[in-house]
């Protein structure tokens, strides 16, 4: 992230200028984070299972990380029962099935972040044209499915 963080009053003004909405920022301090993406090499090791941010860290834009972690947990529950009944490979199969979903979510989050990056004025019309191209059928449906995590 470039540059210093805006003060609270400056942040309120920026929000108002960009959205037309007047806000009252309740926090006394602003903070920043560095959007990073990582995926663990292995999610299952013996009786240890990683899921959620421990297995895959991605940008919080769009809530993909939280939703992905919940989906991992839901898919893991019956696999844990099978593993406890003696099928140790069940957890490895779970990882193999969930890893592609994590990679898709990471790609979606990276795309979302790239769309929001400030661009020079001369390049902005190209981005707007690309976004318009993504909003026509049949691409529109696939994009909506991706944003609403229908394919995870």
Short mmCIF file of N, CA and C in Angstrom, two decimals:
data_model
loop_
_atom_site.label_atom_id
_atom_site.label_comp_id
_atom_site.label_asym_id
_atom_site.label_seq_id
_atom_site.Cartn_x
_atom_site.Cartn_y
_atom_site.Cartn_z
N UNK A 1 0.86 -1.17 0.00
CA UNK A 1 0.00 0.00 0.00
C UNK A 1 0.90 1.22 0.00
N UNK A 2 0.54 2.19 -0.78
CA UNK A 2 1.40 3.35 -0.87
C UNK A 2 0.94 4.50 -0.02
N UNK A 3 1.89 5.20 0.54
CA UNK A 3 1.61 6.44 1.24
C UNK A 3 1.04 6.27 2.62
N UNK A 4 0.99 7.37 3.35
CA UNK A 4 0.47 7.32 4.72
C UNK A 4 -1.05 7.15 4.71
N UNK A 5 -1.56 6.66 5.82
CA UNK A 5 -3.00 6.48 5.96
C UNK A 5 -3.67 7.81 6.22
N UNK A 6 -4.88 8.00 5.71
CA UNK A 6 -5.58 9.26 5.97
C UNK A 6 -6.04 9.33 7.43
N UNK A 7 -6.10 10.52 7.95
CA UNK A 7 -6.66 10.74 9.28
C UNK A 7 -8.17 10.51 9.21
N UNK A 8 -8.82 10.37 10.36
CA UNK A 8 -10.24 10.06 10.39
C UNK A 8 -11.07 11.09 9.61
N UNK A 9 -10.83 12.39 9.83
CA UNK A 9 -11.60 13.42 9.13
C UNK A 9 -11.37 13.35 7.62
N UNK A 10 -10.12 13.09 7.24
CA UNK A 10 -9.81 12.96 5.82
C UNK A 10 -10.50 11.74 5.22
N UNK A 11 -10.56 10.65 5.98
CA UNK A 11 -11.21 9.44 5.51
C UNK A 11 -12.71 9.67 5.32
N UNK A 12 -13.33 10.36 6.27
CA UNK A 12 -14.75 10.69 6.13
C UNK A 12 -14.99 11.51 4.87
N UNK A 13 -14.11 12.46 4.60
CA UNK A 13 -14.25 13.30 3.41
C UNK A 13 -14.06 12.47 2.15
N UNK A 14 -13.07 11.57 2.14
CA UNK A 14 -12.84 10.72 0.97
C UNK A 14 -14.06 9.85 0.67
N UNK A 15 -14.64 9.26 1.72
CA UNK A 15 -15.83 8.43 1.53
C UNK A 15 -16.97 9.27 0.96
N UNK A 16 -17.16 10.46 1.50
CA UNK A 16 -18.23 11.34 1.01
C UNK A 16 -18.01 11.72 -0.44
N UNK A 17 -16.77 12.05 -0.80
CA UNK A 17 -16.47 12.45 -2.18
C UNK A 17 -16.69 11.30 -3.15
N UNK A 18 -16.28 10.09 -2.77
CA UNK A 18 -16.33 8.95 -3.68
C UNK A 18 -17.71 8.30 -3.76
N UNK A 19 -18.48 8.39 -2.68
CA UNK A 19 -19.76 7.68 -2.66
C UNK A 19 -20.97 8.59 -2.55
N UNK A 20 -20.76 9.85 -2.12
CA UNK A 20 -21.88 10.74 -1.88
C UNK A 20 -22.56 10.47 -0.55
N UNK A 21 -21.97 9.59 0.27
CA UNK A 21 -22.55 9.23 1.56
C UNK A 21 -21.72 9.87 2.66
N UNK A 22 -22.40 10.57 3.55
CA UNK A 22 -21.72 11.17 4.70
C UNK A 22 -21.70 10.15 5.83
N UNK A 23 -20.53 9.93 6.38
CA UNK A 23 -20.38 8.94 7.45
C UNK A 23 -19.78 9.59 8.68
N UNK A 24 -19.87 8.90 9.76
CA UNK A 24 -19.19 9.29 10.99
C UNK A 24 -18.32 8.10 11.37
N UNK A 25 -17.05 8.20 11.11
CA UNK A 25 -16.13 7.11 11.41
C UNK A 25 -15.97 7.06 12.93
N UNK A 26 -16.36 5.94 13.53
CA UNK A 26 -16.36 5.83 14.99
C UNK A 26 -14.97 5.56 15.55
N UNK A 27 -14.13 4.89 14.79
CA UNK A 27 -12.82 4.55 15.32
C UNK A 27 -11.93 5.77 15.40
N UNK A 28 -11.09 5.79 16.38
CA UNK A 28 -10.17 6.91 16.57
C UNK A 28 -8.96 6.80 15.66
N UNK A 29 -8.62 5.58 15.25
CA UNK A 29 -7.44 5.39 14.42
C UNK A 29 -7.81 4.60 13.18
N UNK A 30 -7.10 4.87 12.12
CA UNK A 30 -7.26 4.06 10.92
C UNK A 30 -6.11 3.06 10.90
N UNK A 31 -6.29 2.01 10.18
CA UNK A 31 -5.23 1.01 10.06
C UNK A 31 -5.25 0.47 8.65
N UNK A 32 -4.20 -0.22 8.31
CA UNK A 32 -4.09 -0.80 6.97
C UNK A 32 -3.69 -2.26 7.11
N UNK A 33 -3.90 -2.99 6.06
CA UNK A 33 -3.44 -4.37 6.02
C UNK A 33 -2.83 -4.58 4.64
N UNK A 34 -2.01 -5.57 4.54
CA UNK A 34 -1.42 -5.94 3.27
C UNK A 34 -2.15 -7.18 2.78
N UNK A 35 -2.86 -7.06 1.70
CA UNK A 35 -3.59 -8.21 1.15
C UNK A 35 -2.57 -9.22 0.62
N UNK A 36 -2.60 -10.39 1.20
CA UNK A 36 -1.67 -11.45 0.80
C UNK A 36 -2.43 -12.72 0.49
N UNK A 37 -1.80 -13.59 -0.25
CA UNK A 37 -2.41 -14.87 -0.57
C UNK A 37 -1.36 -15.96 -0.36
N UNK A 38 -1.75 -16.96 0.40
CA UNK A 38 -0.89 -18.11 0.65
C UNK A 38 -1.76 -19.36 0.71
N UNK A 39 -1.18 -20.48 0.36
CA UNK A 39 -1.88 -21.75 0.52
C UNK A 39 -0.88 -22.73 1.12
N UNK A 40 -1.30 -23.44 2.16
CA UNK A 40 -0.42 -24.40 2.81
C UNK A 40 -0.11 -25.54 1.86
N UNK A 41 1.11 -26.03 1.93
CA UNK A 41 1.52 -27.13 1.06
C UNK A 41 0.70 -28.38 1.35
N UNK A 42 0.45 -28.64 2.63
CA UNK A 42 -0.36 -29.79 3.04
C UNK A 42 -1.37 -29.32 4.07
N UNK A 43 -2.59 -29.76 3.96
CA UNK A 43 -3.63 -29.40 4.92
C UNK A 43 -3.86 -30.51 5.93
N UNK A 44 -3.40 -31.70 5.61
CA UNK A 44 -3.61 -32.86 6.47
C UNK A 44 -2.25 -33.48 6.76
N UNK A 45 -1.98 -33.68 8.06
CA UNK A 45 -0.76 -34.37 8.49
C UNK A 45 -1.13 -35.20 9.72
N UNK A 46 -1.31 -36.48 9.49
CA UNK A 46 -1.71 -37.35 10.60
C UNK A 46 -3.08 -36.96 11.11
N UNK A 47 -3.14 -36.59 12.41
CA UNK A 47 -4.41 -36.22 13.02
C UNK A 47 -4.63 -34.71 13.03
N UNK A 48 -3.77 -33.98 12.34
CA UNK A 48 -3.89 -32.52 12.27
C UNK A 48 -4.48 -32.12 10.93
N UNK A 49 -5.50 -31.25 10.97
CA UNK A 49 -6.15 -30.77 9.75
C UNK A 49 -6.18 -29.25 9.80
N UNK A 50 -5.70 -28.63 8.73
CA UNK A 50 -5.79 -27.18 8.60
C UNK A 50 -7.00 -26.84 7.75
N UNK A 51 -7.74 -25.81 8.15
CA UNK A 51 -8.79 -25.29 7.30
C UNK A 51 -8.93 -23.80 7.55
N UNK A 52 -9.71 -23.15 6.72
CA UNK A 52 -9.83 -21.70 6.84
C UNK A 52 -8.51 -21.01 6.56
N UNK A 53 -8.27 -19.90 7.25
CA UNK A 53 -7.05 -19.13 7.01
C UNK A 53 -5.77 -19.90 7.29
N UNK A 54 -5.84 -20.93 8.12
CA UNK A 54 -4.65 -21.75 8.37
C UNK A 54 -4.25 -22.53 7.12
N UNK A 55 -5.22 -22.89 6.30
CA UNK A 55 -4.95 -23.64 5.08
C UNK A 55 -4.74 -22.73 3.88
N UNK A 56 -5.48 -21.63 3.85
CA UNK A 56 -5.43 -20.74 2.69
C UNK A 56 -5.76 -19.32 3.13
N UNK A 57 -4.82 -18.43 2.89
CA UNK A 57 -5.04 -17.02 3.21
C UNK A 57 -5.27 -16.28 1.91
N UNK A 58 -6.34 -15.50 1.87
CA UNK A 58 -6.58 -14.69 0.68
C UNK A 58 -7.15 -13.34 1.08
N UNK A 59 -7.13 -12.44 0.15
CA UNK A 59 -7.62 -11.09 0.40
C UNK A 59 -9.05 -11.15 0.94
N UNK A 60 -9.38 -10.30 1.91
CA UNK A 60 -10.74 -10.34 2.45
C UNK A 60 -11.78 -9.72 1.55
N UNK A 61 -11.40 -9.22 0.40
CA UNK A 61 -12.37 -8.59 -0.50
C UNK A 61 -13.44 -9.61 -0.91
N UNK A 62 -14.66 -9.28 -0.68
CA UNK A 62 -15.77 -10.15 -1.06
C UNK A 62 -16.10 -11.25 -0.08
N UNK A 63 -15.34 -11.40 1.00
CA UNK A 63 -15.64 -12.42 2.00
C UNK A 63 -15.33 -13.84 1.57
N UNK A 64 -14.55 -14.02 0.50
CA UNK A 64 -14.27 -15.37 0.02
C UNK A 64 -13.56 -16.23 1.06
N UNK A 65 -12.64 -15.65 1.81
CA UNK A 65 -11.88 -16.43 2.79
C UNK A 65 -12.76 -17.01 3.87
N UNK A 66 -13.62 -16.18 4.44
CA UNK A 66 -14.52 -16.65 5.49
C UNK A 66 -15.46 -17.72 4.94
N UNK A 67 -16.07 -17.45 3.80
CA UNK A 67 -17.00 -18.41 3.21
C UNK A 67 -16.30 -19.71 2.83
N UNK A 68 -15.09 -19.58 2.31
CA UNK A 68 -14.33 -20.76 1.94
C UNK A 68 -14.03 -21.61 3.17
N UNK A 69 -13.67 -20.98 4.28
CA UNK A 69 -13.41 -21.71 5.52
C UNK A 69 -14.65 -22.43 6.01
N UNK A 70 -15.81 -21.77 5.93
CA UNK A 70 -17.06 -22.42 6.33
C UNK A 70 -17.39 -23.61 5.43
N UNK A 71 -17.14 -23.44 4.14
CA UNK A 71 -17.40 -24.54 3.20
C UNK A 71 -16.44 -25.70 3.46
N UNK A 72 -15.18 -25.37 3.78
CA UNK A 72 -14.21 -26.42 4.13
C UNK A 72 -14.71 -27.21 5.33
N UNK A 73 -15.17 -26.49 6.36
CA UNK A 73 -15.63 -27.15 7.59
C UNK A 73 -16.84 -28.04 7.32
N UNK A 74 -17.77 -27.54 6.53
CA UNK A 74 -18.97 -28.33 6.21
C UNK A 74 -18.59 -29.60 5.45
N UNK A 75 -17.64 -29.49 4.54
CA UNK A 75 -17.21 -30.66 3.77
C UNK A 75 -16.37 -31.60 4.63
N UNK A 76 -15.69 -31.06 5.63
CA UNK A 76 -14.82 -31.87 6.48
C UNK A 76 -15.61 -32.73 7.47
N UNK A 77 -16.72 -32.23 7.96
CA UNK A 77 -17.46 -32.92 9.04
C UNK A 77 -17.73 -34.39 8.73
N UNK A 78 -18.35 -34.73 7.60
CA UNK A 78 -18.60 -36.16 7.35
C UNK A 78 -17.30 -36.94 7.11
N UNK A 79 -16.29 -36.24 6.60
CA UNK A 79 -15.00 -36.91 6.37
C UNK A 79 -14.33 -37.27 7.69
N UNK A 80 -14.49 -36.41 8.70
CA UNK A 80 -13.94 -36.72 10.02
C UNK A 80 -14.61 -37.96 10.61
N UNK A 81 -15.90 -38.06 10.43
CA UNK A 81 -16.63 -39.23 10.92
C UNK A 81 -16.07 -40.49 10.26
N UNK A 82 -15.88 -40.43 8.94
CA UNK A 82 -15.34 -41.59 8.22
C UNK A 82 -13.92 -41.89 8.68
N UNK A 83 -13.11 -40.86 8.91
CA UNK A 83 -11.73 -41.07 9.37
C UNK A 83 -11.72 -41.70 10.76
N UNK A 84 -12.61 -41.25 11.63
CA UNK A 84 -12.68 -41.82 12.98
C UNK A 84 -13.14 -43.27 12.95
N UNK A 85 -13.84 -43.64 11.90
CA UNK A 85 -14.29 -45.04 11.75
C UNK A 85 -13.23 -45.89 11.06
N UNK A 86 -12.08 -45.29 10.76
CA UNK A 86 -10.97 -46.09 10.24
C UNK A 86 -10.51 -45.77 8.83
N UNK A 87 -11.20 -44.92 8.09
CA UNK A 87 -10.78 -44.60 6.72
C UNK A 87 -9.87 -43.38 6.76
N UNK A 88 -8.60 -43.59 7.00
CA UNK A 88 -7.63 -42.51 7.16
C UNK A 88 -7.45 -41.71 5.86
N UNK A 89 -7.68 -42.32 4.72
CA UNK A 89 -7.51 -41.62 3.44
C UNK A 89 -8.61 -40.60 3.18
N UNK A 90 -9.68 -40.65 3.94
CA UNK A 90 -10.80 -39.73 3.76
C UNK A 90 -10.35 -38.28 3.90
N UNK A 91 -9.46 -37.98 4.82
CA UNK A 91 -9.00 -36.61 5.03
C UNK A 91 -8.14 -36.13 3.86
N UNK A 92 -7.34 -37.02 3.33
CA UNK A 92 -6.51 -36.67 2.17
C UNK A 92 -7.40 -36.41 0.97
N UNK A 93 -8.46 -37.20 0.80
CA UNK A 93 -9.39 -36.97 -0.30
C UNK A 93 -10.11 -35.62 -0.12
N UNK A 94 -10.46 -35.30 1.13
CA UNK A 94 -11.09 -34.00 1.42
C UNK A 94 -10.18 -32.86 0.96
N UNK A 95 -8.90 -32.96 1.33
CA UNK A 95 -7.95 -31.91 0.91
C UNK A 95 -7.89 -31.81 -0.60
N UNK A 96 -7.83 -32.94 -1.27
CA UNK A 96 -7.76 -32.94 -2.73
C UNK A 96 -8.99 -32.32 -3.38
N UNK A 97 -10.14 -32.45 -2.74
CA UNK A 97 -11.37 -31.87 -3.28
C UNK A 97 -11.50 -30.38 -2.95
N UNK A 98 -11.02 -29.96 -1.80
CA UNK A 98 -11.18 -28.56 -1.37
C UNK A 98 -10.08 -27.64 -1.91
N UNK A 99 -8.89 -28.18 -2.17
CA UNK A 99 -7.78 -27.34 -2.65
C UNK A 99 -8.15 -26.60 -3.94
N UNK A 100 -8.77 -27.23 -4.93
CA UNK A 100 -9.15 -26.48 -6.14
C UNK A 100 -10.10 -25.33 -5.84
N UNK A 101 -11.00 -25.51 -4.88
CA UNK A 101 -11.90 -24.43 -4.50
C UNK A 101 -11.11 -23.26 -3.92
N UNK A 102 -10.12 -23.56 -3.10
CA UNK A 102 -9.28 -22.51 -2.53
C UNK A 102 -8.53 -21.76 -3.63
N UNK A 103 -8.01 -22.49 -4.58
CA UNK A 103 -7.28 -21.84 -5.68
C UNK A 103 -8.22 -20.96 -6.52
N UNK A 104 -9.45 -21.42 -6.76
CA UNK A 104 -10.41 -20.59 -7.49
C UNK A 104 -10.73 -19.32 -6.70
N UNK A 105 -10.93 -19.46 -5.39
CA UNK A 105 -11.22 -18.30 -4.55
C UNK A 105 -10.04 -17.33 -4.54
N UNK A 106 -8.83 -17.86 -4.51
CA UNK A 106 -7.64 -17.00 -4.54
C UNK A 106 -7.57 -16.22 -5.85
N UNK A 107 -7.87 -16.91 -6.95
CA UNK A 107 -7.86 -16.23 -8.25
C UNK A 107 -8.94 -15.16 -8.31
N UNK A 108 -10.12 -15.46 -7.77
CA UNK A 108 -11.21 -14.48 -7.75
C UNK A 108 -10.83 -13.27 -6.91
N UNK A 109 -10.24 -13.51 -5.75
CA UNK A 109 -9.83 -12.40 -4.87
C UNK A 109 -8.75 -11.56 -5.55
N UNK A 110 -7.82 -12.20 -6.24
CA UNK A 110 -6.77 -11.46 -6.95
C UNK A 110 -7.39 -10.61 -8.06
N UNK A 111 -8.37 -11.17 -8.78
CA UNK A 111 -9.07 -10.42 -9.82
C UNK A 111 -9.78 -9.22 -9.21
N UNK A 112 -10.51 -9.45 -8.11
CA UNK A 112 -11.24 -8.36 -7.45
C UNK A 112 -10.29 -7.25 -7.01
N UNK A 113 -9.15 -7.63 -6.47
CA UNK A 113 -8.17 -6.63 -6.03
C UNK A 113 -7.63 -5.87 -7.24
N UNK A 114 -7.35 -6.57 -8.33
CA UNK A 114 -6.80 -5.91 -9.52
C UNK A 114 -7.79 -4.92 -10.11
N UNK A 115 -9.08 -5.25 -10.07
CA UNK A 115 -10.11 -4.35 -10.61
C UNK A 115 -10.16 -3.06 -9.80
N UNK A 116 -9.88 -3.14 -8.52
CA UNK A 116 -9.98 -1.97 -7.65
C UNK A 116 -8.74 -1.12 -7.55
N UNK A 117 -7.66 -1.53 -8.18
CA UNK A 117 -6.41 -0.78 -8.10
C UNK A 117 -6.52 0.52 -8.89
N UNK A 118 -6.11 1.64 -8.29
CA UNK A 118 -6.15 2.90 -9.04
C UNK A 118 -5.26 2.82 -10.29
N UNK A 119 -5.78 3.34 -11.37
CA UNK A 119 -5.04 3.34 -12.64
C UNK A 119 -4.87 4.77 -13.13
N UNK A 120 -3.86 5.00 -13.96
CA UNK A 120 -3.74 6.32 -14.58
C UNK A 120 -4.98 6.64 -15.41
N UNK A 121 -5.31 7.91 -15.52
CA UNK A 121 -6.51 8.33 -16.24
C UNK A 121 -6.59 7.78 -17.66
N UNK A 122 -5.46 7.69 -18.34
CA UNK A 122 -5.47 7.21 -19.72
C UNK A 122 -5.87 5.74 -19.84
N UNK A 123 -5.65 4.96 -18.80
CA UNK A 123 -5.93 3.52 -18.84
C UNK A 123 -7.34 3.21 -18.33
N UNK A 124 -7.94 4.10 -17.59
CA UNK A 124 -9.24 3.84 -17.00
C UNK A 124 -10.33 3.49 -18.02
N UNK A 125 -10.39 4.14 -19.18
CA UNK A 125 -11.41 3.74 -20.17
C UNK A 125 -11.25 2.29 -20.63
N UNK A 126 -10.03 1.80 -20.70
CA UNK A 126 -9.82 0.40 -21.08
C UNK A 126 -10.38 -0.54 -20.01
N UNK A 127 -10.15 -0.21 -18.75
CA UNK A 127 -10.68 -1.05 -17.69
C UNK A 127 -12.21 -1.02 -17.71
N UNK A 128 -12.79 0.17 -17.88
CA UNK A 128 -14.25 0.26 -17.93
C UNK A 128 -14.81 -0.57 -19.09
N UNK A 129 -14.13 -0.53 -20.23
CA UNK A 129 -14.58 -1.32 -21.39
C UNK A 129 -14.48 -2.82 -21.09
N UNK A 130 -13.42 -3.23 -20.41
CA UNK A 130 -13.27 -4.65 -20.06
C UNK A 130 -14.36 -5.08 -19.08
N UNK A 131 -14.69 -4.22 -18.13
CA UNK A 131 -15.75 -4.54 -17.17
C UNK A 131 -17.09 -4.63 -17.89
N UNK A 132 -17.34 -3.71 -18.83
CA UNK A 132 -18.58 -3.78 -19.62
C UNK A 132 -18.64 -5.09 -20.42
N UNK A 133 -17.50 -5.52 -20.97
CA UNK A 133 -17.47 -6.76 -21.75
C UNK A 133 -17.80 -7.96 -20.86
N UNK A 134 -17.44 -7.88 -19.60
CA UNK A 134 -17.73 -8.98 -18.67
C UNK A 134 -19.19 -8.99 -18.21
N UNK A 135 -19.92 -7.95 -18.54
CA UNK A 135 -21.31 -7.85 -18.06
C UNK A 135 -22.34 -8.27 -19.10
N UNK A 136 -21.91 -8.90 -20.19
CA UNK A 136 -22.85 -9.35 -21.21
C UNK A 136 -22.97 -10.88 -21.16
N UNK A 137 -24.16 -11.40 -21.53
CA UNK A 137 -24.32 -12.85 -21.53
C UNK A 137 -23.37 -13.48 -22.54
N UNK A 138 -22.87 -14.68 -22.36
CA UNK A 138 -23.03 -15.56 -21.20
C UNK A 138 -21.99 -15.30 -20.11
N UNK A 139 -21.08 -14.38 -20.35
CA UNK A 139 -20.02 -14.10 -19.38
C UNK A 139 -20.61 -13.59 -18.07
N UNK A 140 -21.67 -12.80 -18.16
CA UNK A 140 -22.29 -12.21 -16.97
C UNK A 140 -22.68 -13.29 -15.95
N UNK A 141 -23.27 -14.38 -16.42
CA UNK A 141 -23.70 -15.45 -15.51
C UNK A 141 -22.51 -16.10 -14.82
N UNK A 142 -21.45 -16.36 -15.59
CA UNK A 142 -20.24 -16.98 -15.01
C UNK A 142 -19.60 -16.04 -14.00
N UNK A 143 -19.60 -14.75 -14.30
CA UNK A 143 -19.03 -13.78 -13.38
C UNK A 143 -19.86 -13.70 -12.10
N UNK A 144 -21.18 -13.71 -12.25
CA UNK A 144 -22.05 -13.70 -11.07
C UNK A 144 -21.84 -14.95 -10.23
N UNK A 145 -21.70 -16.10 -10.87
CA UNK A 145 -21.43 -17.34 -10.14
C UNK A 145 -20.11 -17.26 -9.39
N UNK A 146 -19.11 -16.66 -10.03
CA UNK A 146 -17.80 -16.53 -9.38
C UNK A 146 -17.87 -15.60 -8.17
N UNK A 147 -18.53 -14.45 -8.34
CA UNK A 147 -18.62 -13.49 -7.24
C UNK A 147 -19.46 -14.01 -6.08
N UNK A 148 -20.44 -14.84 -6.36
CA UNK A 148 -21.28 -15.38 -5.30
C UNK A 148 -20.80 -16.76 -4.86
N UNK A 149 -19.64 -17.15 -5.33
CA UNK A 149 -18.96 -18.37 -4.92
C UNK A 149 -19.77 -19.63 -5.21
N UNK A 150 -20.53 -19.63 -6.30
CA UNK A 150 -21.34 -20.78 -6.64
C UNK A 150 -20.50 -21.98 -7.08
N UNK A 151 -19.26 -21.72 -7.49
CA UNK A 151 -18.43 -22.81 -8.00
C UNK A 151 -17.39 -23.28 -6.99
N UNK A 152 -17.48 -22.86 -5.74
CA UNK A 152 -16.51 -23.30 -4.75
C UNK A 152 -16.98 -24.58 -4.09
#
